[in-house]
Tab-separated table of C-alpha atoms and ligand atoms in Angstrom:
chain	number	residue	atom	x	y	z
A	1	MET	CA	0.000	0.000	0.000
A	2	CYS	CA	2.330	2.798	1.186
A	3	ALA	CA	5.798	2.062	2.394
A	4	VAL	CA	6.575	5.209	4.333
A	5	LEU	CA	4.680	7.840	6.284
A	6	VAL	CA	6.538	11.132	6.660
A	7	LYS	CA	5.841	14.288	8.615
A	8	LEU	CA	7.621	17.435	7.507
A	9	GLY	CA	7.548	19.445	10.700
A	10	GLY	CA	6.551	23.091	10.562
A	11	SER	CA	9.963	23.944	12.024
A	12	VAL	CA	11.651	22.516	8.916
A	13	ILE	CA	9.531	24.023	6.156
A	14	THR	CA	8.918	27.404	7.832
A	15	ASP	CA	10.680	29.764	10.178
A	16	LYS	CA	8.495	29.192	13.215
A	17	SER	CA	9.377	32.483	14.866
A	18	SER	CA	8.283	34.686	11.979
A	19	TYR	CA	4.664	34.847	10.712
A	20	ARG	CA	4.139	33.162	7.301
A	21	CYS	CA	7.789	32.589	6.546
A	22	PHE	CA	8.203	29.642	4.132
A	23	ASP	CA	11.583	27.944	3.826
A	24	GLN	CA	11.541	27.097	0.173
A	25	GLY	CA	15.110	25.815	0.033
A	26	SER	CA	14.378	23.302	2.746
A	27	ALA	CA	11.024	22.214	1.280
A	28	ASP	CA	12.522	21.789	-2.205
A	29	ARG	CA	15.393	19.684	-0.913
A	30	LEU	CA	13.119	17.456	1.190
A	31	ALA	CA	10.835	16.972	-1.801
A	32	ARG	CA	13.835	15.898	-3.897
A	33	GLU	CA	14.933	13.487	-1.177
A	34	ILE	CA	11.465	11.938	-1.085
A	35	ALA	CA	11.517	11.611	-4.864
A	36	SER	CA	14.946	10.045	-5.042
A	37	SER	CA	14.271	7.584	-2.220
A	38	GLY	CA	11.947	5.831	-4.647
A	39	GLU	CA	9.602	4.876	-1.771
A	40	ARG	CA	5.814	5.105	-1.971
A	41	ALA	CA	4.997	7.787	0.536
A	42	LEU	CA	2.108	9.301	2.395
A	43	LEU	CA	2.952	12.831	3.514
A	44	VAL	CA	1.874	15.101	6.344
A	45	HIS	CA	3.205	18.555	7.029
A	46	GLY	CA	2.941	20.875	9.987
A	47	ALA	CA	1.758	24.473	9.945
A	48	GLY	CA	4.736	26.237	11.476
A	49	SER	CA	4.383	29.999	11.396
A	50	PHE	CA	1.467	29.729	8.943
A	51	GLY	CA	-0.667	28.247	11.725
A	52	HIS	CA	0.582	28.597	15.249
A	53	VAL	CA	0.971	32.361	15.442
A	54	LEU	CA	-2.603	33.354	14.534
A	55	ALA	CA	-4.165	30.251	16.062
A	56	ALA	CA	-2.628	31.199	19.408
A	57	GLU	CA	-3.715	34.818	19.047
A	58	HIS	CA	-7.349	33.740	18.484
A	59	ARG	CA	-7.147	30.856	20.978
A	60	LEU	CA	-8.476	28.477	18.343
A	61	GLN	CA	-7.101	25.447	20.209
A	62	LYS	CA	-9.723	26.088	22.933
A	63	GLY	CA	-12.585	25.628	20.509
A	64	TYR	CA	-15.460	28.080	20.165
A	65	LEU	CA	-15.399	30.910	22.702
A	66	ASP	CA	-16.938	33.813	20.782
A	67	GLN	CA	-17.812	35.037	17.295
A	68	GLY	CA	-14.647	37.130	17.199
A	69	GLN	CA	-12.603	33.954	16.678
A	70	LEU	CA	-14.212	33.203	13.335
A	71	ALA	CA	-12.152	35.738	11.418
A	72	GLY	CA	-9.060	34.097	12.876
A	73	LEU	CA	-10.315	30.606	12.036
A	74	SER	CA	-10.873	31.570	8.435
A	75	LYS	CA	-7.470	33.260	8.180
A	76	VAL	CA	-5.607	30.292	9.670
A	77	GLN	CA	-7.337	27.931	7.221
A	78	LEU	CA	-6.322	30.276	4.429
A	79	ASP	CA	-2.719	30.496	5.610
A	80	VAL	CA	-2.214	26.751	6.031
A	81	ARG	CA	-3.685	26.201	2.547
A	82	ASP	CA	-1.184	28.732	1.195
A	83	LEU	CA	1.598	26.805	2.881
A	84	ASN	CA	0.239	23.536	1.547
A	85	LEU	CA	0.234	24.904	-1.973
A	86	MET	CA	3.871	25.903	-1.617
A	87	VAL	CA	4.740	22.416	-0.389
A	88	MET	CA	2.754	20.882	-3.271
A	89	ARG	CA	4.761	23.008	-5.710
A	90	SER	CA	8.037	21.851	-4.155
A	91	LEU	CA	6.865	18.261	-4.603
A	92	ASP	CA	5.796	18.933	-8.165
A	93	ARG	CA	9.187	20.450	-9.038
A	94	ALA	CA	10.839	17.344	-7.610
A	95	GLY	CA	8.645	15.081	-9.730
A	96	VAL	CA	6.443	13.773	-6.908
A	97	HIS	CA	2.829	13.486	-8.048
A	98	GLY	CA	1.043	14.754	-4.966
A	99	VAL	CA	-2.637	15.314	-4.179
A	100	SER	CA	-3.679	17.661	-1.411
A	101	LEU	CA	-6.227	16.395	1.157
A	102	PRO	CA	-7.128	19.137	3.671
A	103	PRO	CA	-8.443	17.757	6.997
A	104	GLY	CA	-10.699	20.818	7.462
A	105	ALA	CA	-12.745	19.556	4.513
A	106	MET	CA	-13.021	15.902	5.512
A	107	GLY	CA	-12.260	15.444	9.178
A	108	LEU	CA	-14.051	15.714	12.508
A	109	MET	CA	-12.647	16.072	15.984
A	110	GLU	CA	-14.197	15.276	19.347
A	111	GLY	CA	-13.010	17.229	22.357
A	112	GLY	CA	-9.738	18.127	20.673
A	113	GLU	CA	-9.006	14.661	19.323
A	114	LEU	CA	-9.183	13.766	15.657
A	115	LYS	CA	-11.792	11.009	15.381
A	116	ASP	CA	-12.777	10.938	11.785
A	117	LEU	CA	-10.914	11.411	8.523
A	118	ASP	CA	-12.026	10.243	5.096
A	119	LEU	CA	-9.386	7.536	4.888
A	120	GLY	CA	-11.100	5.994	1.851
A	121	LEU	CA	-9.961	9.001	-0.167
A	122	PHE	CA	-6.349	8.502	0.879
A	123	ARG	CA	-6.643	4.843	-0.099
A	124	ARG	CA	-8.077	5.578	-3.534
A	125	TYR	CA	-5.380	8.114	-4.352
A	126	LEU	CA	-2.683	5.734	-3.127
A	127	ASP	CA	-4.177	2.966	-5.264
A	128	LEU	CA	-3.924	5.266	-8.259
A	129	GLY	CA	-0.216	5.622	-7.572
A	130	LEU	CA	-0.390	9.190	-6.285
A	131	THR	CA	1.128	10.695	-3.138
A	132	PRO	CA	-1.531	12.018	-0.714
A	133	VAL	CA	-0.457	15.078	1.249
A	134	THR	CA	-2.331	16.326	4.302
A	135	PHE	CA	-1.480	18.916	6.935
A	136	GLY	CA	-2.201	20.487	10.335
A	137	ASP	CA	-5.451	22.437	10.001
A	138	VAL	CA	-8.503	23.911	11.739
A	139	VAL	CA	-11.100	21.137	11.875
A	140	LEU	CA	-14.701	20.981	13.119
A	141	ASP	CA	-15.158	19.486	16.580
A	142	SER	CA	-18.395	17.808	17.703
A	143	ARG	CA	-18.022	19.115	21.270
A	144	ARG	CA	-16.028	22.342	20.935
A	145	ARG	CA	-17.391	23.280	17.486
A	146	PHE	CA	-13.857	23.524	16.072
A	147	GLY	CA	-10.285	22.822	17.071
A	148	ILE	CA	-6.728	22.534	15.867
A	149	CYS	CA	-5.773	19.236	14.343
A	150	SER	CA	-2.019	18.719	14.450
A	151	GLY	CA	0.045	16.853	11.914
A	152	ASP	CA	0.865	14.427	14.714
A	153	GLN	CA	-2.802	13.477	15.132
A	154	LEU	CA	-2.994	12.886	11.394
A	155	MET	CA	0.126	10.727	11.533
A	156	TYR	CA	-1.511	8.517	14.150
A	157	LEU	CA	-4.713	7.916	12.207
A	158	LEU	CA	-2.855	7.318	8.958
A	159	ALA	CA	-0.365	4.931	10.561
A	160	LYS	CA	-3.207	2.962	12.130
A	161	GLU	CA	-4.985	2.621	8.824
A	162	PHE	CA	-2.115	2.102	6.392
A	163	ARG	CA	0.511	0.383	8.563
A	164	PRO	CA	3.517	1.787	6.687
A	165	GLU	CA	6.856	0.036	7.016
A	166	ARG	CA	8.488	3.144	8.345
A	167	ILE	CA	7.345	6.374	10.010
A	168	VAL	CA	9.653	9.368	9.906
A	169	PHE	CA	9.250	12.728	11.643
A	170	CYS	CA	11.460	15.508	10.297
A	171	ALA	CA	12.382	18.059	12.943
A	172	ASP	CA	14.822	20.994	12.943
A	173	VAL	CA	17.162	19.226	15.369
A	174	ASP	CA	18.781	15.777	15.346
A	175	GLY	CA	15.978	14.037	17.232
A	176	ILE	CA	14.486	14.075	20.723
A	177	PHE	CA	16.703	15.758	23.309
A	178	THR	CA	16.630	15.593	27.097
A	179	SER	CA	15.930	19.356	27.080
A	180	ASP	CA	15.696	22.119	24.467
A	181	PRO	CA	19.099	22.041	22.675
A	182	ALA	CA	18.674	25.671	21.567
A	183	LEU	CA	18.560	26.776	25.198
A	184	GLU	CA	20.686	24.233	26.991
A	185	PRO	CA	24.102	23.279	25.606
A	186	GLY	CA	24.094	20.202	27.847
A	187	ALA	CA	20.992	18.751	26.163
A	188	ARG	CA	21.582	15.133	25.156
A	189	LEU	CA	20.172	13.333	22.103
A	190	VAL	CA	18.021	10.398	23.205
A	191	GLU	CA	18.763	7.673	20.676
A	192	GLU	CA	16.068	5.346	21.956
A	193	VAL	CA	12.904	7.014	23.183
A	194	ASP	CA	10.490	5.199	25.475
A	195	ARG	CA	7.919	6.147	28.137
A	196	ARG	CA	10.691	6.932	30.629
A	197	THR	CA	12.020	9.655	28.306
A	198	LEU	CA	8.819	11.637	28.939
A	199	GLU	CA	9.704	12.173	32.594
A	200	ASP	CA	12.552	14.551	31.683
A	201	LEU	CA	10.914	16.482	28.869
A	202	PRO	CA	9.769	20.105	29.219
A	203	ARG	CA	5.992	20.562	29.002
A	204	THR	CA	6.178	24.087	27.627
A	205	SER	CA	7.659	25.369	24.394
A	206	ARG	CA	9.746	28.339	23.343
A	207	VAL	CA	7.579	29.600	20.491
A	208	ALA	CA	3.790	29.872	20.126
A	209	ASP	CA	2.738	26.250	19.680
A	210	VAL	CA	-0.976	25.586	19.942
A	211	THR	CA	-0.604	21.838	19.535
A	212	GLY	CA	1.583	21.413	22.593
A	213	SER	CA	5.151	21.105	23.699
A	214	ILE	CA	7.728	18.496	22.742
A	215	TYR	CA	6.206	16.465	25.601
A	216	ALA	CA	2.862	16.256	23.806
A	217	LYS	CA	4.577	15.430	20.516
A	218	VAL	CA	6.602	12.602	22.034
A	219	GLU	CA	3.473	11.218	23.693
A	220	PHE	CA	1.916	10.954	20.239
A	221	MET	CA	5.016	9.318	18.813
A	222	LEU	CA	4.959	6.707	21.568
A	223	ARG	CA	1.337	5.895	20.753
A	224	LEU	CA	2.344	5.561	17.138
A	225	ALA	CA	5.307	3.329	17.873
A	226	GLU	CA	3.004	1.148	19.975
A	227	LEU	CA	1.106	0.321	16.791
A	228	GLY	CA	4.201	-1.656	15.891
A	229	GLN	CA	5.834	0.304	13.089
A	230	GLU	CA	9.380	1.600	13.086
A	231	THR	CA	9.102	5.238	14.155
A	232	MET	CA	11.942	7.740	14.111
A	233	VAL	CA	12.705	11.421	14.489
A	234	ILE	CA	15.466	12.861	12.354
A	235	ASN	CA	16.876	16.239	11.426
A	236	GLY	CA	15.122	17.386	8.257
A	237	ARG	CA	17.575	20.270	7.953
A	238	ALA	CA	20.544	17.926	7.523
A	239	PRO	CA	20.868	17.242	3.771
A	240	GLY	CA	20.484	13.611	2.774
A	241	ARG	CA	19.192	12.375	6.096
A	242	LEU	CA	15.544	11.970	5.086
A	243	GLU	CA	16.460	10.126	1.906
A	244	ALA	CA	18.755	7.742	3.797
A	245	ALA	CA	16.133	7.141	6.488
A	246	LEU	CA	13.465	6.422	3.879
A	247	LYS	CA	15.727	3.858	2.260
A	248	GLY	CA	16.107	2.150	5.627
A	249	GLU	CA	19.727	3.176	6.145
A	250	LYS	CA	20.954	3.865	9.654
A	251	VAL	CA	20.963	7.613	10.304
A	252	LYS	CA	21.573	9.867	13.266
A	253	GLY	CA	18.312	10.472	15.126
A	254	SER	CA	15.953	9.048	17.728
A	255	VAL	CA	14.123	5.761	17.378
A	256	VAL	CA	10.827	5.671	19.255
A	257	LEU	CA	10.209	2.341	20.934
A	258	GLY	CA	6.733	0.894	21.288
A	259	GLY	CA	7.391	-0.572	24.721
A	260	SER	CA	3.938	-1.891	25.654
A	261	ARG	CA	3.399	-3.765	22.412
B	1	IPE	C1	-0.518	22.729	13.613
B	1	IPE	O1	-0.017	21.532	13.129
B	1	IPE	C2	-1.803	23.125	12.896
B	1	IPE	C3	-2.213	24.542	13.091
B	1	IPE	C4	-1.688	25.362	13.941
B	1	IPE	C5	-3.319	25.000	12.264
B	1	IPE	P1	1.349	20.931	13.721
B	1	IPE	O2	1.325	21.005	15.216
B	1	IPE	O3	1.515	19.563	13.157
B	1	IPE	O4	2.449	21.892	13.141
B	1	IPE	P2	3.997	21.991	13.484
B	1	IPE	O5	4.703	20.863	12.820
B	1	IPE	O6	4.143	21.926	14.997
B	1	IPE	O7	4.379	23.325	12.935
């Protein structure tokens, strides 16, 4: 069906500290690496500064609070679609035949958790030999009326359905660290991540991040790894690393272990 499931983190394809700042060089290179790996892929990308900044300003992650949020909701949807289009163009230039599947148009959350996604569509496009691409978005929520669906939530649902051989998260650092490596020079790369790793991780993040800290992200990855697939976090800013990881070569990074399998 699909051999690899990849998330291009918002920190790799955008400058997360500056509103709507796309990193085209990085996106183009990652697209080329996906193309030259030769693997059949299913892709997810984060929102980075096209999502988090305004979503935080309008408190969209809390769900419906007042009518004033609706302008923000609409703008965030617009911005993440802009970003998606830029990513789709990078893929197109690299020769990857992608199709864009926005969760806001075919997903439903319940109390902040993604419950429903039209997975049949992903399957049909995959069957055709195309590369489905989805992304962090504002999605309707049956309890809160709307919410923020992260790329990590999408990764979980897609992994559960399609059981790819390999799951790769591209971050802007070498993997999961014991603390934020940008702030603490003593931060250590955790080569094998398990539930115990969570105990040391910070629960807050440096930049506006409406989908949670590294703690929340690692929690998701552990749930994913528990499904049984090889799950890893690598540095998407290091040239060649994604391609090597997709081919199954050993690369620097963190492997997430599904301990309670
Ligand atoms: C965030 O998605 C979605 C929105 C803010 C609309 P992610 O949480 O997956 O994005 P990154 O990878 O952290 O930027």
